[in-house]
mmCIF file of C-alpha atoms in Angstrom:
data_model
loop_
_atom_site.group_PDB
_atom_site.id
_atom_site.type_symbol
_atom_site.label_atom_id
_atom_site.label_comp_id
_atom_site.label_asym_id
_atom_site.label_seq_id
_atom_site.Cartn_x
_atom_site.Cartn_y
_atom_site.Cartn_z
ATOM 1 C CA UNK A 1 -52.107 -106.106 -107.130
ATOM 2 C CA UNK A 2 -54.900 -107.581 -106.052
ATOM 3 C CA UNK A 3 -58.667 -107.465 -107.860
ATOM 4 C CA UNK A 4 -60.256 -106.903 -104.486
ATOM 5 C CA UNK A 5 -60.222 -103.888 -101.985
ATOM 6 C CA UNK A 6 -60.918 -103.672 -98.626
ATOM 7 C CA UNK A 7 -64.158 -102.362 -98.050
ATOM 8 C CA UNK A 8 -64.057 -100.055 -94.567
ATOM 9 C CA UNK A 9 -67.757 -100.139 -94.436
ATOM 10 C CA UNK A 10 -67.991 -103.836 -93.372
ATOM 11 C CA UNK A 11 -65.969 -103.488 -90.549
ATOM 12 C CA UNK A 12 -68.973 -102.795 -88.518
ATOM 13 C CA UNK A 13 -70.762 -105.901 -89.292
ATOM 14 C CA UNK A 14 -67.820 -108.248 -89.448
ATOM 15 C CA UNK A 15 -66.899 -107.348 -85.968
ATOM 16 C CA UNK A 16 -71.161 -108.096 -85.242
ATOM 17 C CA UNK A 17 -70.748 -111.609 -86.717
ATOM 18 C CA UNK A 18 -67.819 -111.875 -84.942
ATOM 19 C CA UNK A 19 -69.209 -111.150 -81.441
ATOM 20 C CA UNK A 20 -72.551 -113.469 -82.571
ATOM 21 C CA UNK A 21 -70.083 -116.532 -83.350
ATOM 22 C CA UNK A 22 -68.019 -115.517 -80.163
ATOM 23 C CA UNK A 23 -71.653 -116.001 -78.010
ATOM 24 C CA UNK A 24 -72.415 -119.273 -80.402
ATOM 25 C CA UNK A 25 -69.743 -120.881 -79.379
ATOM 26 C CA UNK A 26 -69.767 -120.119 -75.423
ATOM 27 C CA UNK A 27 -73.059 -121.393 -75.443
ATOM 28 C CA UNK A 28 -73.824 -124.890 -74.557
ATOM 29 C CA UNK A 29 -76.304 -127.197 -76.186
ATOM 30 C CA UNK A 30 -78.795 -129.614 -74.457
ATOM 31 C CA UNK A 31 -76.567 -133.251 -74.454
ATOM 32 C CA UNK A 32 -80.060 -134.371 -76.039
ATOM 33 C CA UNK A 33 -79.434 -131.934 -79.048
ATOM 34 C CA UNK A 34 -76.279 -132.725 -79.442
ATOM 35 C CA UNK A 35 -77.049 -136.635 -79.417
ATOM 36 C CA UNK A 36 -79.515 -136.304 -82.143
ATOM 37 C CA UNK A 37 -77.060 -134.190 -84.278
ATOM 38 C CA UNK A 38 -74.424 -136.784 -84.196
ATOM 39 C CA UNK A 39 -77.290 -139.368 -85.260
ATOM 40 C CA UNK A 40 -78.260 -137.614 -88.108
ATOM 41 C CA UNK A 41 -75.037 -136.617 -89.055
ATOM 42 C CA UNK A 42 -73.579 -140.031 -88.676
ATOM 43 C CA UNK A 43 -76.438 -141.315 -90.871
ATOM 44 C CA UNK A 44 -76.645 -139.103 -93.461
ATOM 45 C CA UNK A 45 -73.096 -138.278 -94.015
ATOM 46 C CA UNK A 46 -72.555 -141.899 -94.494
ATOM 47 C CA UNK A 47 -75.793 -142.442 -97.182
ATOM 48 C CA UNK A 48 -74.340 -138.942 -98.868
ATOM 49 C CA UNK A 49 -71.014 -141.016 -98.923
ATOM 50 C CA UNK A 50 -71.494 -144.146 -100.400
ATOM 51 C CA UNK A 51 -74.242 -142.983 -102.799
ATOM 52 C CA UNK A 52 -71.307 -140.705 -104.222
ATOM 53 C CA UNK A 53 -69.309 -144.079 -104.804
ATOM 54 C CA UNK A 54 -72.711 -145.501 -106.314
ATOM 55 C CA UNK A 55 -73.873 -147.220 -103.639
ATOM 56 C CA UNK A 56 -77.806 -148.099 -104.445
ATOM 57 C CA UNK A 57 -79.286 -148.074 -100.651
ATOM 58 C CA UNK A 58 -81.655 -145.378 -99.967
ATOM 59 C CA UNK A 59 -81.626 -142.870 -96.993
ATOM 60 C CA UNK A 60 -84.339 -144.667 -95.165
ATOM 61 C CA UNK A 61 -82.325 -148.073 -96.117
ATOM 62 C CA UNK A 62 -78.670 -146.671 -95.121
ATOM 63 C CA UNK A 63 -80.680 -145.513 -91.794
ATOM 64 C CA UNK A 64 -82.085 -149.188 -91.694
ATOM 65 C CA UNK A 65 -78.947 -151.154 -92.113
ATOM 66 C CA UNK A 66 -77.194 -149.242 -89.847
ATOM 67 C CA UNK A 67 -79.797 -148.975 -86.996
ATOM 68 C CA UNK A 68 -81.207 -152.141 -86.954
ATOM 69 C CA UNK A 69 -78.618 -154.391 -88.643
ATOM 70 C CA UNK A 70 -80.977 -155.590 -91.329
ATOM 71 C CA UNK A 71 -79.947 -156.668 -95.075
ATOM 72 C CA UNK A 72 -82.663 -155.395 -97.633
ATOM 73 C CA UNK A 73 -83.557 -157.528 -100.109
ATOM 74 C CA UNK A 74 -82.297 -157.046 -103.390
ATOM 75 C CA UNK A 75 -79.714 -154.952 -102.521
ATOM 76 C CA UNK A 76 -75.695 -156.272 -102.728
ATOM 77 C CA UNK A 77 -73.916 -157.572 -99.370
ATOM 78 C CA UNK A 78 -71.206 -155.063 -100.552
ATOM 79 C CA UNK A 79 -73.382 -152.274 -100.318
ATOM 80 C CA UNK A 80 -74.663 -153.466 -96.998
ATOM 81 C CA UNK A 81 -71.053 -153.600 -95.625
ATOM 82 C CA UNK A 82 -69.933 -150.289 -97.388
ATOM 83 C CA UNK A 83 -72.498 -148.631 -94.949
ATOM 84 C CA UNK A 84 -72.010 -150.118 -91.843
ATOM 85 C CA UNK A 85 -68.108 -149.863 -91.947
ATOM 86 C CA UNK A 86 -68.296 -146.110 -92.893
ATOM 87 C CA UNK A 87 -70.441 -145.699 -89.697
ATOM 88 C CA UNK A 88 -68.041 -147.766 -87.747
ATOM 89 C CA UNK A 89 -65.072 -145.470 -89.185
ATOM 90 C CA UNK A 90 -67.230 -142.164 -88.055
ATOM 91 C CA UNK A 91 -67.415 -143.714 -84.814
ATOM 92 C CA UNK A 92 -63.827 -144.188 -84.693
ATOM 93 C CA UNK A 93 -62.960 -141.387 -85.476
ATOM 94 C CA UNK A 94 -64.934 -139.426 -83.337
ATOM 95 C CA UNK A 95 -64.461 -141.640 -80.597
ATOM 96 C CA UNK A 96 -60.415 -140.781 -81.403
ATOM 97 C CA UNK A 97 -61.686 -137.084 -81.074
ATOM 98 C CA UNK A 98 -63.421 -137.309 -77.698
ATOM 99 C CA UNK A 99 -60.004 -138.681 -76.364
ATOM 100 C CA UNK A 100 -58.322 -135.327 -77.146
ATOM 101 C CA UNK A 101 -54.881 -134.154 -77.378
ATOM 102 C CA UNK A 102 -53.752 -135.445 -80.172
ATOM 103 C CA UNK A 103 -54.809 -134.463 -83.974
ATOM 104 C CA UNK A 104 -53.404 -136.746 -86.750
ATOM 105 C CA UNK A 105 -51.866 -139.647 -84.826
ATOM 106 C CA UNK A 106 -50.889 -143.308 -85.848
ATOM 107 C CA UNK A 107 -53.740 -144.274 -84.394
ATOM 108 C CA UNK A 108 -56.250 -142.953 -87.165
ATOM 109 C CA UNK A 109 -53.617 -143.160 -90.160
ATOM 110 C CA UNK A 110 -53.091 -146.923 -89.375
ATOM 111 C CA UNK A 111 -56.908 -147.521 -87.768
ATOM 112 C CA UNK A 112 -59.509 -145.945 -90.171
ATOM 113 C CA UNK A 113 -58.620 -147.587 -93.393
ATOM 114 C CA UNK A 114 -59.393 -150.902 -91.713
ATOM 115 C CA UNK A 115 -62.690 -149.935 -90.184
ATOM 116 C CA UNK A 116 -63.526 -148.086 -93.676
ATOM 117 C CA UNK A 117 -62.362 -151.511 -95.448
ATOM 118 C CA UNK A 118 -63.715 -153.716 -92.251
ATOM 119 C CA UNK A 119 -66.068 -156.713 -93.789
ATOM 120 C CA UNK A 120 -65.309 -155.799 -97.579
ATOM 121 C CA UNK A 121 -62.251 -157.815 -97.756
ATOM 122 C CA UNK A 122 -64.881 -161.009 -97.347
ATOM 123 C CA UNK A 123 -66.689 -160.997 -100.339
ATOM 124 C CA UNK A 124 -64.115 -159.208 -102.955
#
């Protein structure tokens, strides 16, 4: 048996979220919104990224070397490259996406570890 029960007083406010997330999702946002969410998802998911893998860029440098294609000084080509292939694999990926139809295809299992790798393979 299981630890938890079933609580018949939440039913109420489960269907409530429910209808809320049901109206969320019908509703459209501004292309403008939605724009700047990708941006600052595509940035900051990849500085979260390759900080977790010890990369030693900054936010505002990640955001930088992405953006503007700049190198900052001091900081490894490897790092540099670890952040701009991620973003190119987030592009690919959702660029895969806005094609539709297809889920897990042979086109991301075979394409996204070479974007991911992309100009690594030069300097290791």
């Amino acid at each position: 048996m299981h630890p938890y029960r079933w609580s018949e007083s939440i039913d109420p406010r489960l269907q409530q979220a429910t209808e809320r997330m049901r109206r969320l999702r019908a509703t459209k946002m501004p292309a403008a919104a939605v724009q700047s969410l990708r941006h600052w998802f595509r940035i900051h998911h990849t500085y979260n990224s390759n900080a977790i893998e010890g990369n030693r860029l900054t936010l505002p440098e990640t955001r930088a070397v992405i953006e503007d294609g700049i190198t900052i000084a001091g900081k490894s080509l490897k790092d540099h490259f670890e952040a701009v292939n991620l973003a190119h694999a987030l592009d690919f990926v959702e660029a895969l996406a806005s094609k539709g139809g297809g889920g897990i295809g042979k086109d991301l299992v075979f394409g996204l570890p070479f974007q991911a790798q992309g100009a690594l393979d030069l300097i290791t």
